[in-house]
CSV table of C-alpha atoms in Angstrom, one decimal:
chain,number,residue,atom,x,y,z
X,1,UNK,CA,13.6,-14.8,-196.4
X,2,UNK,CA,14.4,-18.2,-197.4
X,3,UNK,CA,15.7,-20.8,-194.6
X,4,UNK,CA,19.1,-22.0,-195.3
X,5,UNK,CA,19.7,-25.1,-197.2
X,6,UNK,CA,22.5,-27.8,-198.4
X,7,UNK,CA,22.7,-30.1,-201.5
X,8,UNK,CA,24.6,-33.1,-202.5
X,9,UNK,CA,24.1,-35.3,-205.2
X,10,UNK,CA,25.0,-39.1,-205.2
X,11,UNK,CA,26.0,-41.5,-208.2
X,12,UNK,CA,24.6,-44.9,-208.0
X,13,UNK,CA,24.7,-48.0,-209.8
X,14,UNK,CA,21.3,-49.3,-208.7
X,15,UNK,CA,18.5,-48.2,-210.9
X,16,UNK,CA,16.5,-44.9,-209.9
X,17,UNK,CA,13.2,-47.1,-208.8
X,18,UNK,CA,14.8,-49.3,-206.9
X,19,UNK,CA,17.0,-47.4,-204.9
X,20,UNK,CA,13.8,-44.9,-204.4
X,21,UNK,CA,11.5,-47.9,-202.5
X,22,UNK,CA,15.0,-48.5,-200.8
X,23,UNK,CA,14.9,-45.0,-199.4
X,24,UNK,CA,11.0,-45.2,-198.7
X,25,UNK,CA,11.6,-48.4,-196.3
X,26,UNK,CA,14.9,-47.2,-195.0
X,27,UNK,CA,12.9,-48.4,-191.6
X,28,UNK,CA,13.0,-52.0,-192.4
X,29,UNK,CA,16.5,-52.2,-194.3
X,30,UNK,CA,18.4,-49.6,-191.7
X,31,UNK,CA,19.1,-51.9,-188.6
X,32,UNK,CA,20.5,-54.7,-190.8
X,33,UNK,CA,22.9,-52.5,-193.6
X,34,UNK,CA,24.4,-50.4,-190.7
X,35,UNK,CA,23.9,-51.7,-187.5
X,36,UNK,CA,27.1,-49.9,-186.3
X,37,UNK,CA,25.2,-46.5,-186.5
X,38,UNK,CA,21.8,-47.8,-186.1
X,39,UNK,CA,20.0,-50.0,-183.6
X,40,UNK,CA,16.7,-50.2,-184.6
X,41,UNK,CA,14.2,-48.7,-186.9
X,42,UNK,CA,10.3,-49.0,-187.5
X,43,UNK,CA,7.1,-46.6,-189.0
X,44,UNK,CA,5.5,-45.7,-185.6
X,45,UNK,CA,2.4,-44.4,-187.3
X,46,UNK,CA,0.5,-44.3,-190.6
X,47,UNK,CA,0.9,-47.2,-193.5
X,48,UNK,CA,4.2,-45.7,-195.0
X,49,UNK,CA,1.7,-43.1,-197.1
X,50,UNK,CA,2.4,-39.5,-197.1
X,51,UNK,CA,1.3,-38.2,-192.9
X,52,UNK,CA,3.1,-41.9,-191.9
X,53,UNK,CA,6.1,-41.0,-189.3
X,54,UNK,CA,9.0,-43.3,-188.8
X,55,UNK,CA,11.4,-43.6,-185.6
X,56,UNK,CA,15.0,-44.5,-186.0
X,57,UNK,CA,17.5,-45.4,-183.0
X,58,UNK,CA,20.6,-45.0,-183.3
X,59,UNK,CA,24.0,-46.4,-181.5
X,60,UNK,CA,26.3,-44.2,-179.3
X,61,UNK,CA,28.3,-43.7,-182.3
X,62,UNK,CA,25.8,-40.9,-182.9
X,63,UNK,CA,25.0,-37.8,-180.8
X,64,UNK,CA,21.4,-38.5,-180.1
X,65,UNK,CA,19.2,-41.3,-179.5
X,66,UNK,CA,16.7,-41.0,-182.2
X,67,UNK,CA,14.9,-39.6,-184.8
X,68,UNK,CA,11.7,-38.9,-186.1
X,69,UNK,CA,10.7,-38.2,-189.7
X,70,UNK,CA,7.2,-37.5,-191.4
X,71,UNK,CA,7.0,-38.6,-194.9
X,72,UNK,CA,5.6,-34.8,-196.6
X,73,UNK,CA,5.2,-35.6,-200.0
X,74,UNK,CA,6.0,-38.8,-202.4
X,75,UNK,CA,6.2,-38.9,-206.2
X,76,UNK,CA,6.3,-42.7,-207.3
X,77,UNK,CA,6.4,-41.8,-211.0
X,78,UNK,CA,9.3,-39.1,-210.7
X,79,UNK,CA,10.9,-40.9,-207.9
X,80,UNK,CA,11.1,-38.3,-205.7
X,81,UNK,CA,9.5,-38.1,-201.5
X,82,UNK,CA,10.1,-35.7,-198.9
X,83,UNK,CA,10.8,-36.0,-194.8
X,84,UNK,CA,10.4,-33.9,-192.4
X,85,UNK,CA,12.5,-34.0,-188.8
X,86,UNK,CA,9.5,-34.0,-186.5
X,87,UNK,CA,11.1,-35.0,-182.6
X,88,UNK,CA,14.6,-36.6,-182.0
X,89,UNK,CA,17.7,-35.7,-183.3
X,90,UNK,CA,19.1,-31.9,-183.0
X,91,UNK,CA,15.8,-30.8,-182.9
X,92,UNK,CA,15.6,-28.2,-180.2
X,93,UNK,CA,19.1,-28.3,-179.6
X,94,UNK,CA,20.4,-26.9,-182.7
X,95,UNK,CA,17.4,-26.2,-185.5
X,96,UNK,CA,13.9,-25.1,-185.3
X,97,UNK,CA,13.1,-27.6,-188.1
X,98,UNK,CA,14.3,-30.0,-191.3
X,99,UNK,CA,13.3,-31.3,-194.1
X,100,UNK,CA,15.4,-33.8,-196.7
X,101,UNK,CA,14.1,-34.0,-200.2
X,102,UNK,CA,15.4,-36.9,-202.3
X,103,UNK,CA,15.3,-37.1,-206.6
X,104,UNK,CA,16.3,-40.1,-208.1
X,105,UNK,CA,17.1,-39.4,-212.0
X,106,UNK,CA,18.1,-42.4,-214.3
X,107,UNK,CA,21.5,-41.8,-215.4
X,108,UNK,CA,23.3,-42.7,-218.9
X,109,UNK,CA,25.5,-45.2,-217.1
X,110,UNK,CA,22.7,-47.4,-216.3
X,111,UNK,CA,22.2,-46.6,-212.5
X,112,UNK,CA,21.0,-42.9,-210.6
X,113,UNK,CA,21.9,-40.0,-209.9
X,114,UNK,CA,20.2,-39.3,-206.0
X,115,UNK,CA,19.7,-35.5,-205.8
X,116,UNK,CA,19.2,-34.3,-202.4
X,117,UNK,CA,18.7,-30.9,-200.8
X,118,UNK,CA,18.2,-30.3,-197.0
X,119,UNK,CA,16.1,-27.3,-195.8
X,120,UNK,CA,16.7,-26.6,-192.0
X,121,UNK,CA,15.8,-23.6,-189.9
X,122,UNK,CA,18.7,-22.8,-187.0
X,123,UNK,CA,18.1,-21.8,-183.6
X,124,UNK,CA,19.2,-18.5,-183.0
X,125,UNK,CA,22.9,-18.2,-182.2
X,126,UNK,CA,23.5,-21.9,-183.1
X,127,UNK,CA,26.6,-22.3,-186.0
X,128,UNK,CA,25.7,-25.3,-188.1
X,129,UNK,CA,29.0,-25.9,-189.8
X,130,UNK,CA,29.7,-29.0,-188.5
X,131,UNK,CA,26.0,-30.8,-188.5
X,132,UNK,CA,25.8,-30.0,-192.2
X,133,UNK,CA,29.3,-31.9,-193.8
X,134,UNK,CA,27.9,-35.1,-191.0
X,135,UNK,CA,24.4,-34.8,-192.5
X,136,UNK,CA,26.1,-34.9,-196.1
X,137,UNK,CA,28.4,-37.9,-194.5
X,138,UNK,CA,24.9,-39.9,-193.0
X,139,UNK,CA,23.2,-39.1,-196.8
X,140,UNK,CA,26.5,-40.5,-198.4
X,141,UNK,CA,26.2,-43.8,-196.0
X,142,UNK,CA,22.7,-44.3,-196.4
X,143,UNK,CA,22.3,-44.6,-200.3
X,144,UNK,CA,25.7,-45.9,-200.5
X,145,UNK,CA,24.7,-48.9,-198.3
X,146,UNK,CA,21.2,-49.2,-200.2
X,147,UNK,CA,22.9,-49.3,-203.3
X,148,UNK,CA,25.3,-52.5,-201.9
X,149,UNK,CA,22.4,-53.9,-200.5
X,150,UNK,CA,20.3,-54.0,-204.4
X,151,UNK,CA,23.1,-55.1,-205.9
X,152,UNK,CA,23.8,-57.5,-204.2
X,153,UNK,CA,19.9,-58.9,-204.2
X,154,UNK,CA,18.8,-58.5,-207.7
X,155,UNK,CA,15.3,-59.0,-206.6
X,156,UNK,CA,15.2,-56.7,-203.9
X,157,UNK,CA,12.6,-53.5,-205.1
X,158,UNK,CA,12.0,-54.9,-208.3
């Protein structure tokens, strides 16, 4: 049986590899792009290879404190990683586990197409409804704000 899943894919104007290293240090640029939402963020252990875990803290504007993700797998030629939900968040509460796989694919228009899908296994009994259109929300906000940030810093992930 295979664990229930959501995808959403975002338009960009920022070029694929870019917005991809963007993503991949969403712990240094996420405290200064949307510090409504989040209050700090930093890589708690590893060097930002695949095994390195990263802890972002959040405002009350969300739910929880915190979470934790595990980078699982990275591509830097296909632009492409994978993070896990290891502590934090609605872990316990609401799923057993997550994991967020992003593809960045060079579009015609000059910028990216982000290609996401979300792989989470529910507690028993628990509806997700809800959690999955403000995950798809939090996705939206995060590349969205990455993209702003690249364009407006040309240099930025060159």
């Amino acid at each position: 049986m295979s664990l229930p899943c959501w995808n959403l894919e975002v338009e960009s104007q920022a070029p694929a590899p870019r917005l991809f290293k963007a993503v991949l240090d969403w712990h240094n640029l996420a405290a200064k792009l949307l510090p409504d939402i989040i209050v700090s963020a930093a890589g708690v252990h590893g060097d930002g290879s695949v095994g390195s875990v990263r802890q972002i803290n959040f405002t009350s504007a969300m739910p929880f404190g915190y979470v934790k993700e595990r980078l699982d797998f990275v591509d830097f030629d296909k632009f492409e990683c994978k993070h896990s939900l290891v502590e934090g968040g609605d872990l316990g509460k609401k799923i057993e586990s997550a994991s967020t796989h992003f593809k960045f694919e060079k579009s015609s228009k000059g910028g990216c197409v982000c290609k996401v899908v979300t792989t989470y296994k529910p507690l028993p009994g628990v509806d997700n409804k809800d959690e999955i259109a403000k995950g798809k929300e939090a996705v939206i906000g995060t590349i969205k704000a990455a993209e702003t940030y690249l364009l407006a810093n040309p240099g930025a992930y060159a």
